[in-house]
Amino acid sequence: MKHTVVLIPIDTYEQSRVDEAVRQGVSLLGGMEQFISKEEKVLLKPNLLARALPQKAITTHPAVFSAVCRLLKEDGYQHVSYGDSPGSPTTTPAKATDTCGLAAAAAAHGIPLADFDGGSVVHFPEGHTAKSFYLCNAVQQADAMINICKMKTHALERITGGVKNLYGCITGVNKATGHAHYPNSEVFADMLADLNLCVKPRLHIMDGIVAMEGNGPSSGTPIAMNVLLFSADPVALDSVFAGLIHLDPAAVPTCVSGAKYGVGTMDFAEIEIITPEGTISMEEARAKYGNPDFDVFRGVMKKGLLPKVMPLLPFLQHRPKADMKKCIACGVCEESCPVPEKAVHAGHGQKAKYDYKKCIRCYCCQEMCPAKAIEVYRSPLNKLLGGK
Ligand code: SF4
Ligand code: SF4
C-alpha cells in the first residue's frame, strides 16, 4: 500500500501564492472531501508553541494557516474552529494566537478559537504505551482534525513535524507532567504515536517554506526549505522531512514509534511522493529540494553502554546548559521543568542553575526559554563511549 506525500515547492509567504499552493497540495492528495465531509466539525491544529512573531519560524506561519481556512470556507465547510495549547502553562492560547498572527487570519475567515484552555481525561485502552490522555475540550468536541505543523528541529526528538505537533492537544500543565511520565526520547515518542492513534487527524500539512534548524524547536535559526508537504500519514510526512535534510527516519524516534505502532510508514519504498511535475523518488526529492547541511543533531548514543557508566551518567549525557550572558533570570525554565522537585532553579534575580542528577533531559526548559539562553550540550565523553 502506498502512503502518499505531496510536495509543493514554494519560496514565499505571499498570500495568493500560498493559497494556490495549499489548494494544489490538497487537490493532488485527492481533495478535501476525500478526508472530511462538509457536515463535520473541523478543528485546525497549527503549531502555537509560544508567543512568537511569524518570522521567527517557531509557529505555523499565518499565511499557511489562512490558506487552509480559505480553502475550507470556499469549499463550503461551515463548522471550522482552530487552536493549540502552547508549551508554557502561563501562555494562554488566546495570547499565542494573537502574537503569531493566527488570530487575525482566523478572524478574517470568521473562524473561532476553540477551547484549548480546559480538558479532561480520555481513556485509550488500545494504547500500546499510553492508556489515557488529558485532552483539550476542543479536540474532544471535533469530528475531524487538520494538523498544520511546522518543520523544525527538536532537542529531544531531533525533529518535530506531524507526529510531535499533536502534543499540543494535551492541556497546559499536563504537557509537563507527560514529560515526567515518559522521560526519554523513545518512550516519549511511543506515547506520541499512541496520541496520534487516539486523535487520528485526517490530514497533515507541514509548513516548511521557512523551517527552523539548530537549537529548535524555539531557539533555532529560520532557514528556507521552500516546501509545503501534505499527507494523511504523519509518519510518512515526517520521514520525507527527514529525507530532505539527509537524516535517516530510523534515527527519528517519532518515525520509529509511529511505524512500530502502525500510525504510518517510514519506509521510502512505501511512500509515494507527488509533486506538481509528477511522482518522484525520495532520492530525486532530496537532490532537488533537500539540504544536506541542515543543522540537526545527527549523533547516536549506544544504549548498551549506559548501565556500565551509570554513576557518571549526569556528566556523560547530553544536557541543557544555560548561557549566563543571555540568561535574564526570568524563571521560565524552572516553571516549565516537569520534575516535581525541579532540576533547574531560576527567577527572582537568580539565573538558571541546574541539578543534573534530577534532570530527565526532556528539554522543556530549552524549549520555553524566551531569551534563547539554553542550548543542548552534546558531551564529548558521550562520543568517546560510542556516540557520534
Ligand atoms: S528561561 Fe532562560 S532566560 Fe529565563 S531564567 Fe531560564 S535560562 Fe534564564
Ligand atoms: S532541567 Fe530542563 S531538561 Fe532537565 S528535567 Fe527540567 S526541564 Fe527537563
Tab-separated table of C-alpha atoms and ligand atoms in Angstrom:
chain	number	residue	atom	x	y	z
A	1	MET	CA	0.000	0.000	0.000
A	2	LYS	CA	1.314	3.446	-0.951
A	3	HIS	CA	1.392	6.263	1.559
A	4	THR	CA	1.242	9.489	-0.396
A	5	VAL	CA	3.100	12.678	0.475
A	6	VAL	CA	2.506	15.687	-1.761
A	7	LEU	CA	5.423	18.117	-2.035
A	8	ILE	CA	4.687	21.598	-3.353
A	9	PRO	CA	7.750	23.789	-3.946
A	10	ILE	CA	7.140	27.398	-2.879
A	11	ASP	CA	9.592	30.097	-1.827
A	12	THR	CA	7.343	32.809	-0.458
A	13	TYR	CA	4.652	33.509	2.147
A	14	GLU	CA	2.873	35.848	-0.254
A	15	GLN	CA	-0.753	35.025	0.497
A	16	SER	CA	-2.058	34.484	-3.032
A	17	ARG	CA	0.826	32.091	-3.830
A	18	VAL	CA	0.332	30.165	-0.584
A	19	ASP	CA	-3.434	29.957	-1.220
A	20	GLU	CA	-2.724	28.454	-4.621
A	21	ALA	CA	-0.095	26.048	-3.258
A	22	VAL	CA	-2.360	24.752	-0.479
A	23	ARG	CA	-5.247	24.233	-2.892
A	24	GLN	CA	-2.951	22.387	-5.287
A	25	GLY	CA	-1.450	20.265	-2.499
A	26	VAL	CA	-4.813	19.124	-1.156
A	27	SER	CA	-6.084	18.532	-4.684
A	28	LEU	CA	-3.073	16.319	-5.585
A	29	LEU	CA	-3.822	14.319	-2.452
A	30	GLY	CA	-7.357	13.674	-3.687
A	31	GLY	CA	-9.296	16.729	-2.480
A	32	MET	CA	-10.585	17.753	0.937
A	33	GLU	CA	-13.781	15.703	0.723
A	34	GLN	CA	-11.652	12.590	0.485
A	35	PHE	CA	-10.751	13.231	4.142
A	36	ILE	CA	-13.548	15.290	5.681
A	37	SER	CA	-17.206	15.659	4.788
A	38	LYS	CA	-18.748	19.108	4.750
A	39	GLU	CA	-21.124	18.487	7.663
A	40	GLU	CA	-18.358	17.583	10.087
A	41	LYS	CA	-16.896	19.843	12.796
A	42	VAL	CA	-13.341	20.541	11.653
A	43	LEU	CA	-10.574	21.566	14.031
A	44	LEU	CA	-7.434	23.220	12.655
A	45	LYS	CA	-4.415	22.464	14.829
A	46	PRO	CA	-1.464	24.710	13.962
A	47	ASN	CA	1.798	24.796	15.938
A	48	LEU	CA	1.419	27.547	18.543
A	49	LEU	CA	4.340	26.615	20.740
A	50	ALA	CA	4.882	30.110	22.114
A	51	ARG	CA	4.028	33.779	21.700
A	52	ALA	CA	6.320	34.459	18.782
A	53	LEU	CA	6.291	36.560	15.650
A	54	PRO	CA	5.785	34.566	12.422
A	55	GLN	CA	9.267	35.343	11.050
A	56	LYS	CA	10.891	33.515	13.980
A	57	ALA	CA	9.677	30.223	12.440
A	58	ILE	CA	8.607	28.884	15.841
A	59	THR	CA	4.943	28.649	14.905
A	60	THR	CA	2.900	27.787	11.815
A	61	HIS	CA	3.009	30.802	9.511
A	62	PRO	CA	-0.307	32.696	9.329
A	63	ALA	CA	-0.229	32.633	5.519
A	64	VAL	CA	-0.310	28.806	5.520
A	65	PHE	CA	-2.974	28.729	8.216
A	66	SER	CA	-5.027	31.339	6.353
A	67	ALA	CA	-4.776	29.367	3.100
A	68	VAL	CA	-6.254	26.289	4.803
A	69	CYS	CA	-9.048	28.442	6.288
A	70	ARG	CA	-9.791	29.912	2.855
A	71	LEU	CA	-9.847	26.511	1.166
A	72	LEU	CA	-12.313	25.108	3.706
A	73	LYS	CA	-14.585	28.136	3.526
A	74	GLU	CA	-14.555	28.263	-0.267
A	75	ASP	CA	-15.336	24.554	-0.407
A	76	GLY	CA	-18.356	25.012	1.856
A	77	TYR	CA	-17.127	23.781	5.245
A	78	GLN	CA	-19.250	25.637	7.821
A	79	HIS	CA	-18.135	24.213	11.141
A	80	VAL	CA	-14.477	25.134	11.422
A	81	SER	CA	-12.559	26.189	14.540
A	82	TYR	CA	-8.885	26.300	15.462
A	83	GLY	CA	-6.396	26.387	18.307
A	84	ASP	CA	-3.493	24.798	20.138
A	85	SER	CA	-2.203	24.575	23.683
A	86	PRO	CA	1.124	26.463	23.906
A	87	GLY	CA	4.146	24.893	25.591
A	88	SER	CA	4.201	27.153	28.632
A	89	PRO	CA	1.252	26.816	31.026
A	90	THR	CA	1.436	30.590	31.593
A	91	THR	CA	0.802	31.383	27.916
A	92	THR	CA	-2.881	31.200	27.065
A	93	PRO	CA	-3.960	30.021	23.603
A	94	ALA	CA	-5.557	33.441	23.002
A	95	LYS	CA	-2.288	35.297	23.687
A	96	ALA	CA	-0.290	32.950	21.461
A	97	THR	CA	-2.717	33.156	18.526
A	98	ASP	CA	-2.587	36.931	18.701
A	99	THR	CA	1.204	37.290	18.585
A	100	CYS	CA	1.680	34.546	15.992
A	101	GLY	CA	-0.703	36.282	13.603
A	102	LEU	CA	-3.223	33.447	13.547
A	103	ALA	CA	-5.965	35.338	15.396
A	104	ALA	CA	-6.140	37.961	12.644
A	105	ALA	CA	-6.107	35.301	9.905
A	106	ALA	CA	-8.865	33.321	11.626
A	107	ALA	CA	-10.983	36.431	12.190
A	108	ALA	CA	-10.698	37.325	8.506
A	109	HIS	CA	-12.291	33.959	7.661
A	110	GLY	CA	-14.821	34.007	10.526
A	111	ILE	CA	-13.215	31.038	12.271
A	112	PRO	CA	-13.468	30.983	16.093
A	113	LEU	CA	-10.839	29.915	18.615
A	114	ALA	CA	-11.813	26.547	20.123
A	115	ASP	CA	-11.437	25.616	23.795
A	116	PHE	CA	-7.817	24.631	24.359
A	117	ASP	CA	-7.853	26.003	27.940
A	118	GLY	CA	-9.883	23.218	29.509
A	119	GLY	CA	-9.905	19.476	29.097
A	120	SER	CA	-10.406	16.124	30.762
A	121	VAL	CA	-9.013	12.609	30.868
A	122	VAL	CA	-9.809	10.472	27.840
A	123	HIS	CA	-9.155	6.763	28.293
A	124	PHE	CA	-7.474	4.943	25.446
A	125	PRO	CA	-7.213	1.263	26.367
A	126	GLU	CA	-5.951	0.392	22.869
A	127	GLY	CA	-2.807	2.426	23.548
A	128	HIS	CA	0.439	0.449	23.491
A	129	THR	CA	2.283	2.751	25.892
A	130	ALA	CA	-0.193	5.465	26.892
A	131	LYS	CA	-3.619	4.330	28.069
A	132	SER	CA	-5.089	7.780	28.653
A	133	PHE	CA	-4.551	11.424	27.739
A	134	TYR	CA	-5.637	14.718	29.243
A	135	LEU	CA	-7.130	16.086	26.036
A	136	CYS	CA	-8.275	19.649	25.408
A	137	ASN	CA	-12.032	20.110	25.083
A	138	ALA	CA	-11.620	21.357	21.513
A	139	VAL	CA	-10.036	18.068	20.467
A	140	GLN	CA	-12.777	16.031	22.127
A	141	GLN	CA	-15.531	18.094	20.543
A	142	ALA	CA	-14.264	17.993	16.950
A	143	ASP	CA	-15.202	15.367	14.373
A	144	ALA	CA	-12.068	15.825	12.291
A	145	MET	CA	-8.696	17.483	12.741
A	146	ILE	CA	-6.315	19.025	10.231
A	147	ASN	CA	-2.817	19.109	11.709
A	148	ILE	CA	-0.942	22.155	10.336
A	149	CYS	CA	2.535	21.573	11.700
A	150	LYS	CA	5.874	23.355	11.379
A	151	MET	CA	9.127	21.908	10.022
A	152	LYS	CA	11.627	22.285	12.884
A	153	THR	CA	14.415	20.654	14.819
A	154	HIS	CA	13.695	19.360	18.320
A	155	ALA	CA	16.136	18.807	21.173
A	156	LEU	CA	14.507	15.586	22.377
A	157	GLU	CA	13.184	14.041	19.157
A	158	ARG	CA	15.666	15.535	16.622
A	159	ILE	CA	12.819	16.883	14.507
A	160	THR	CA	9.245	17.955	15.098
A	161	GLY	CA	6.627	17.766	12.392
A	162	GLY	CA	3.344	15.907	12.094
A	163	VAL	CA	3.589	13.294	14.861
A	164	LYS	CA	5.021	15.598	17.550
A	165	ASN	CA	2.649	18.504	16.831
A	166	LEU	CA	-0.226	16.589	18.420
A	167	TYR	CA	1.311	17.128	21.842
A	168	GLY	CA	-0.489	20.482	21.837
A	169	CYS	CA	-3.759	18.535	22.165
A	170	ILE	CA	-2.791	17.992	25.814
A	171	THR	CA	-3.842	20.873	28.054
A	172	GLY	CA	-1.337	23.338	29.550
A	173	VAL	CA	0.394	21.982	32.615
A	174	ASN	CA	-0.409	18.358	31.750
A	175	LYS	CA	2.175	18.529	28.975
A	176	ALA	CA	4.938	18.964	31.547
A	177	THR	CA	3.560	16.047	33.549
A	178	GLY	CA	3.690	13.935	30.404
A	179	HIS	CA	7.412	14.593	30.066
A	180	ALA	CA	7.908	13.247	33.578
A	181	HIS	CA	5.861	10.119	32.790
A	182	TYR	CA	7.653	9.445	29.512
A	183	PRO	CA	11.162	10.589	30.362
A	184	ASN	CA	13.274	9.744	27.320
A	185	SER	CA	13.023	10.271	23.596
A	186	GLU	CA	11.980	6.685	22.780
A	187	VAL	CA	9.204	6.291	25.329
A	188	PHE	CA	8.041	9.853	24.723
A	189	ALA	CA	7.820	9.035	21.003
A	190	ASP	CA	5.870	5.850	21.842
A	191	MET	CA	3.378	7.985	23.783
A	192	LEU	CA	3.136	10.419	20.839
A	193	ALA	CA	2.419	7.525	18.473
A	194	ASP	CA	-0.432	6.433	20.755
A	195	LEU	CA	-1.679	10.023	20.883
A	196	ASN	CA	-1.796	10.020	17.070
A	197	LEU	CA	-3.783	6.785	17.116
A	198	CYS	CA	-6.165	8.284	19.658
A	199	VAL	CA	-6.751	11.657	17.975
A	200	LYS	CA	-6.391	10.427	14.359
A	201	PRO	CA	-6.115	13.680	12.401
A	202	ARG	CA	-7.464	13.219	8.897
A	203	LEU	CA	-4.900	15.388	7.144
A	204	HIS	CA	-1.429	16.761	7.931
A	205	ILE	CA	0.025	19.855	6.297
A	206	MET	CA	3.617	20.859	7.065
A	207	ASP	CA	4.796	24.441	6.771
A	208	GLY	CA	8.358	24.071	5.519
A	209	ILE	CA	8.562	27.268	3.482
A	210	VAL	CA	10.791	28.670	6.209
A	211	ALA	CA	11.803	25.924	8.613
A	212	MET	CA	13.885	26.040	11.809
A	213	GLU	CA	17.309	24.438	12.121
A	214	GLY	CA	19.786	24.294	15.027
A	215	ASN	CA	18.578	24.833	18.567
A	216	GLY	CA	14.867	24.112	17.906
A	217	PRO	CA	12.004	23.995	18.496
A	218	SER	CA	12.011	27.587	19.757
A	219	SER	CA	15.587	28.907	19.861
A	220	GLY	CA	16.871	27.771	16.482
A	221	THR	CA	17.533	29.633	13.255
A	222	PRO	CA	14.987	30.146	10.477
A	223	ILE	CA	16.074	28.552	7.210
A	224	ALA	CA	14.314	28.477	3.849
A	225	MET	CA	13.356	24.943	2.822
A	226	ASN	CA	10.806	26.207	0.295
A	227	VAL	CA	8.296	23.376	0.529
A	228	LEU	CA	4.820	22.579	1.759
A	229	LEU	CA	4.141	18.898	2.487
A	230	PHE	CA	0.731	17.214	2.619
A	231	SER	CA	-0.223	13.704	3.727
A	232	ALA	CA	-2.797	11.621	5.540
A	233	ASP	CA	0.140	9.752	7.117
A	234	PRO	CA	2.124	11.818	9.652
A	235	VAL	CA	4.951	9.272	9.792
A	236	ALA	CA	5.428	9.368	6.030
A	237	LEU	CA	5.227	13.173	6.188
A	238	ASP	CA	7.947	13.367	8.873
A	239	SER	CA	10.032	10.771	7.037
A	240	VAL	CA	10.021	12.896	3.893
A	241	PHE	CA	11.048	15.899	6.015
A	242	ALA	CA	13.882	13.753	7.425
A	243	GLY	CA	14.810	12.644	3.917
A	244	LEU	CA	15.006	16.235	2.709
A	245	ILE	CA	17.522	17.087	5.431
A	246	HIS	CA	19.543	13.911	4.734
A	247	LEU	CA	18.560	12.294	8.009
A	248	ASP	CA	17.569	8.636	8.182
A	249	PRO	CA	13.976	8.376	9.519
A	250	ALA	CA	15.235	5.394	11.552
A	251	ALA	CA	17.150	7.975	13.635
A	252	VAL	CA	13.945	9.895	14.390
A	253	PRO	CA	12.171	8.377	17.430
A	254	THR	CA	8.732	9.640	16.380
A	255	CYS	CA	9.098	7.939	12.978
A	256	VAL	CA	10.296	4.707	14.586
A	257	SER	CA	7.474	4.646	17.146
A	258	GLY	CA	4.898	5.725	14.570
A	259	ALA	CA	5.900	2.895	12.258
A	260	LYS	CA	6.082	0.391	15.135
A	261	TYR	CA	2.553	1.199	16.337
A	262	GLY	CA	1.016	1.354	12.844
A	263	VAL	CA	0.442	5.110	12.678
A	264	GLY	CA	2.141	5.151	9.287
A	265	THR	CA	5.257	4.181	7.416
A	266	MET	CA	8.833	5.462	7.338
A	267	ASP	CA	9.817	3.080	4.532
A	268	PHE	CA	10.524	5.130	1.416
A	269	ALA	CA	9.630	2.090	-0.732
A	270	GLU	CA	6.062	2.501	0.549
A	271	ILE	CA	5.939	6.289	0.260
A	272	GLU	CA	4.779	7.881	-2.961
A	273	ILE	CA	5.987	11.481	-3.343
A	274	ILE	CA	3.846	13.540	-5.692
A	275	THR	CA	4.898	16.975	-6.938
A	276	PRO	CA	3.173	19.258	-9.478
A	277	GLU	CA	5.541	17.761	-12.089
A	278	GLY	CA	4.661	14.184	-11.230
A	279	THR	CA	5.760	11.383	-8.930
A	280	ILE	CA	9.391	11.337	-7.808
A	281	SER	CA	11.534	9.103	-5.610
A	282	MET	CA	12.980	10.203	-2.262
A	283	GLU	CA	16.414	10.362	-3.899
A	284	GLU	CA	15.098	12.751	-6.535
A	285	ALA	CA	13.250	14.836	-3.931
A	286	ARG	CA	16.378	15.007	-1.790
A	287	ALA	CA	18.528	16.060	-4.736
A	288	LYS	CA	16.065	18.665	-5.949
A	289	TYR	CA	14.568	20.081	-2.737
A	290	GLY	CA	16.810	18.833	0.092
A	291	ASN	CA	19.529	20.419	2.182
A	292	PRO	CA	22.433	18.183	3.343
A	293	ASP	CA	23.763	20.991	5.554
A	294	PHE	CA	20.552	21.446	7.544
A	295	ASP	CA	21.675	21.826	11.145
A	296	VAL	CA	20.099	18.933	13.052
A	297	PHE	CA	21.599	16.634	15.675
A	298	ARG	CA	22.851	13.575	13.741
A	299	GLY	CA	24.658	11.678	16.513
A	300	VAL	CA	23.641	8.490	18.346
A	301	MET	CA	24.041	7.155	21.869
A	302	LYS	CA	24.861	3.477	22.246
A	303	LYS	CA	22.362	2.415	24.858
A	304	GLY	CA	24.167	-0.830	25.785
A	305	LEU	CA	26.943	1.133	27.405
A	306	LEU	CA	24.731	3.144	29.684
A	307	PRO	CA	24.382	0.673	32.578
A	308	LYS	CA	28.171	0.437	32.874
A	309	VAL	CA	28.588	4.133	33.264
A	310	MET	CA	25.514	4.893	35.395
A	311	PRO	CA	27.397	6.756	38.142
A	312	LEU	CA	28.859	9.089	35.558
A	313	LEU	CA	25.639	9.436	33.637
A	314	PRO	CA	24.780	13.018	34.621
A	315	PHE	CA	28.100	14.125	33.128
A	316	LEU	CA	28.148	11.801	30.097
A	317	GLN	CA	24.660	12.504	28.846
A	318	HIS	CA	23.771	15.399	26.686
A	319	ARG	CA	22.280	18.071	28.873
A	320	PRO	CA	20.680	21.506	28.843
A	321	LYS	CA	23.082	24.319	29.590
A	322	ALA	CA	22.299	27.989	30.133
A	323	ASP	CA	24.463	30.798	28.811
A	324	MET	CA	24.764	33.194	31.746
A	325	LYS	CA	25.372	36.124	29.410
A	326	LYS	CA	21.996	35.587	27.773
A	327	CYS	CA	20.023	34.472	30.864
A	328	ILE	CA	17.649	37.175	32.113
A	329	ALA	CA	16.695	35.330	35.319
A	330	CYS	CA	13.033	35.165	34.266
A	331	GLY	CA	12.384	31.767	35.877
A	332	VAL	CA	10.511	30.296	32.900
A	333	CYS	CA	12.872	27.296	32.838
A	334	GLU	CA	12.049	26.444	36.461
A	335	GLU	CA	8.320	26.876	35.791
A	336	SER	CA	8.421	24.559	32.790
A	337	CYS	CA	10.557	21.848	34.417
A	338	PRO	CA	8.255	18.811	34.946
A	339	VAL	CA	10.371	17.244	37.700
A	340	PRO	CA	8.410	17.874	40.934
A	341	GLU	CA	11.443	18.995	42.939
A	342	LYS	CA	12.754	20.949	39.881
A	343	ALA	CA	16.047	20.201	38.171
A	344	VAL	CA	16.661	23.852	37.376
A	345	HIS	CA	16.171	26.860	39.613
A	346	ALA	CA	15.876	30.439	38.394
A	347	GLY	CA	13.879	33.613	38.817
A	348	HIS	CA	13.621	36.452	41.327
A	349	GLY	CA	17.076	37.669	40.348
A	350	GLN	CA	18.662	34.237	40.178
A	351	LYS	CA	20.000	32.976	36.862
A	352	ALA	CA	19.450	29.360	35.794
A	353	LYS	CA	21.167	26.779	37.958
A	354	TYR	CA	20.880	23.077	37.091
A	355	ASP	CA	20.924	19.947	39.204
A	356	TYR	CA	21.753	17.332	36.561
A	357	LYS	CA	21.142	14.434	38.946
A	358	LYS	CA	17.451	15.320	38.926
A	359	CYS	CA	17.278	16.263	35.246
A	360	ILE	CA	15.389	13.811	32.983
A	361	ARG	CA	16.613	15.509	29.748
A	362	CYS	CA	13.164	16.398	28.499
A	363	TYR	CA	14.443	19.818	27.298
A	364	CYS	CA	11.214	21.616	28.225
A	365	CYS	CA	13.414	24.383	29.705
A	366	GLN	CA	15.300	24.793	26.414
A	367	GLU	CA	12.009	24.793	24.532
A	368	MET	CA	10.485	27.515	26.676
A	369	CYS	CA	13.409	29.878	27.422
A	370	PRO	CA	12.368	33.246	25.976
A	371	ALA	CA	15.974	34.522	25.816
A	372	LYS	CA	17.380	31.602	23.769
A	373	ALA	CA	19.854	31.174	26.614
A	374	ILE	CA	19.619	27.381	26.832
A	375	GLU	CA	21.340	25.014	24.432
A	376	VAL	CA	21.738	21.255	24.488
A	377	TYR	CA	25.342	20.489	25.384
A	378	ARG	CA	26.461	17.428	23.403
A	379	SER	CA	29.005	15.777	25.660
A	380	PRO	CA	32.347	14.789	24.050
A	381	LEU	CA	32.613	11.972	26.645
A	382	ASN	CA	29.439	10.552	25.145
A	383	LYS	CA	31.233	10.410	21.801
A	384	LEU	CA	34.233	8.628	23.318
A	385	LEU	CA	31.898	5.948	24.653
A	386	GLY	CA	30.385	5.159	21.296
A	387	GLY	CA	28.092	8.042	20.454
A	388	LYS	CA	28.806	10.186	17.417
B	1	SF4	S1	14.222	30.589	30.980
B	1	SF4	FE1	16.174	31.182	30.028
B	1	SF4	S2	16.399	33.342	30.486
B	1	SF4	FE2	14.804	32.587	31.867
B	1	SF4	S3	15.941	32.031	33.750
B	1	SF4	FE3	15.853	30.187	32.493
B	1	SF4	S4	17.747	30.198	31.284
B	1	SF4	FE4	17.474	32.253	32.110
B	2	SF4	S1	16.090	20.869	33.828
B	2	SF4	FE1	15.236	21.085	31.749
B	2	SF4	S2	15.785	19.197	30.692
B	2	SF4	FE2	16.076	18.830	32.894
B	2	SF4	S3	14.150	17.932	33.568
B	2	SF4	FE3	13.971	20.128	33.940
B	2	SF4	S4	13.022	20.944	32.054
B	2	SF4	FE4	13.732	18.874	31.585
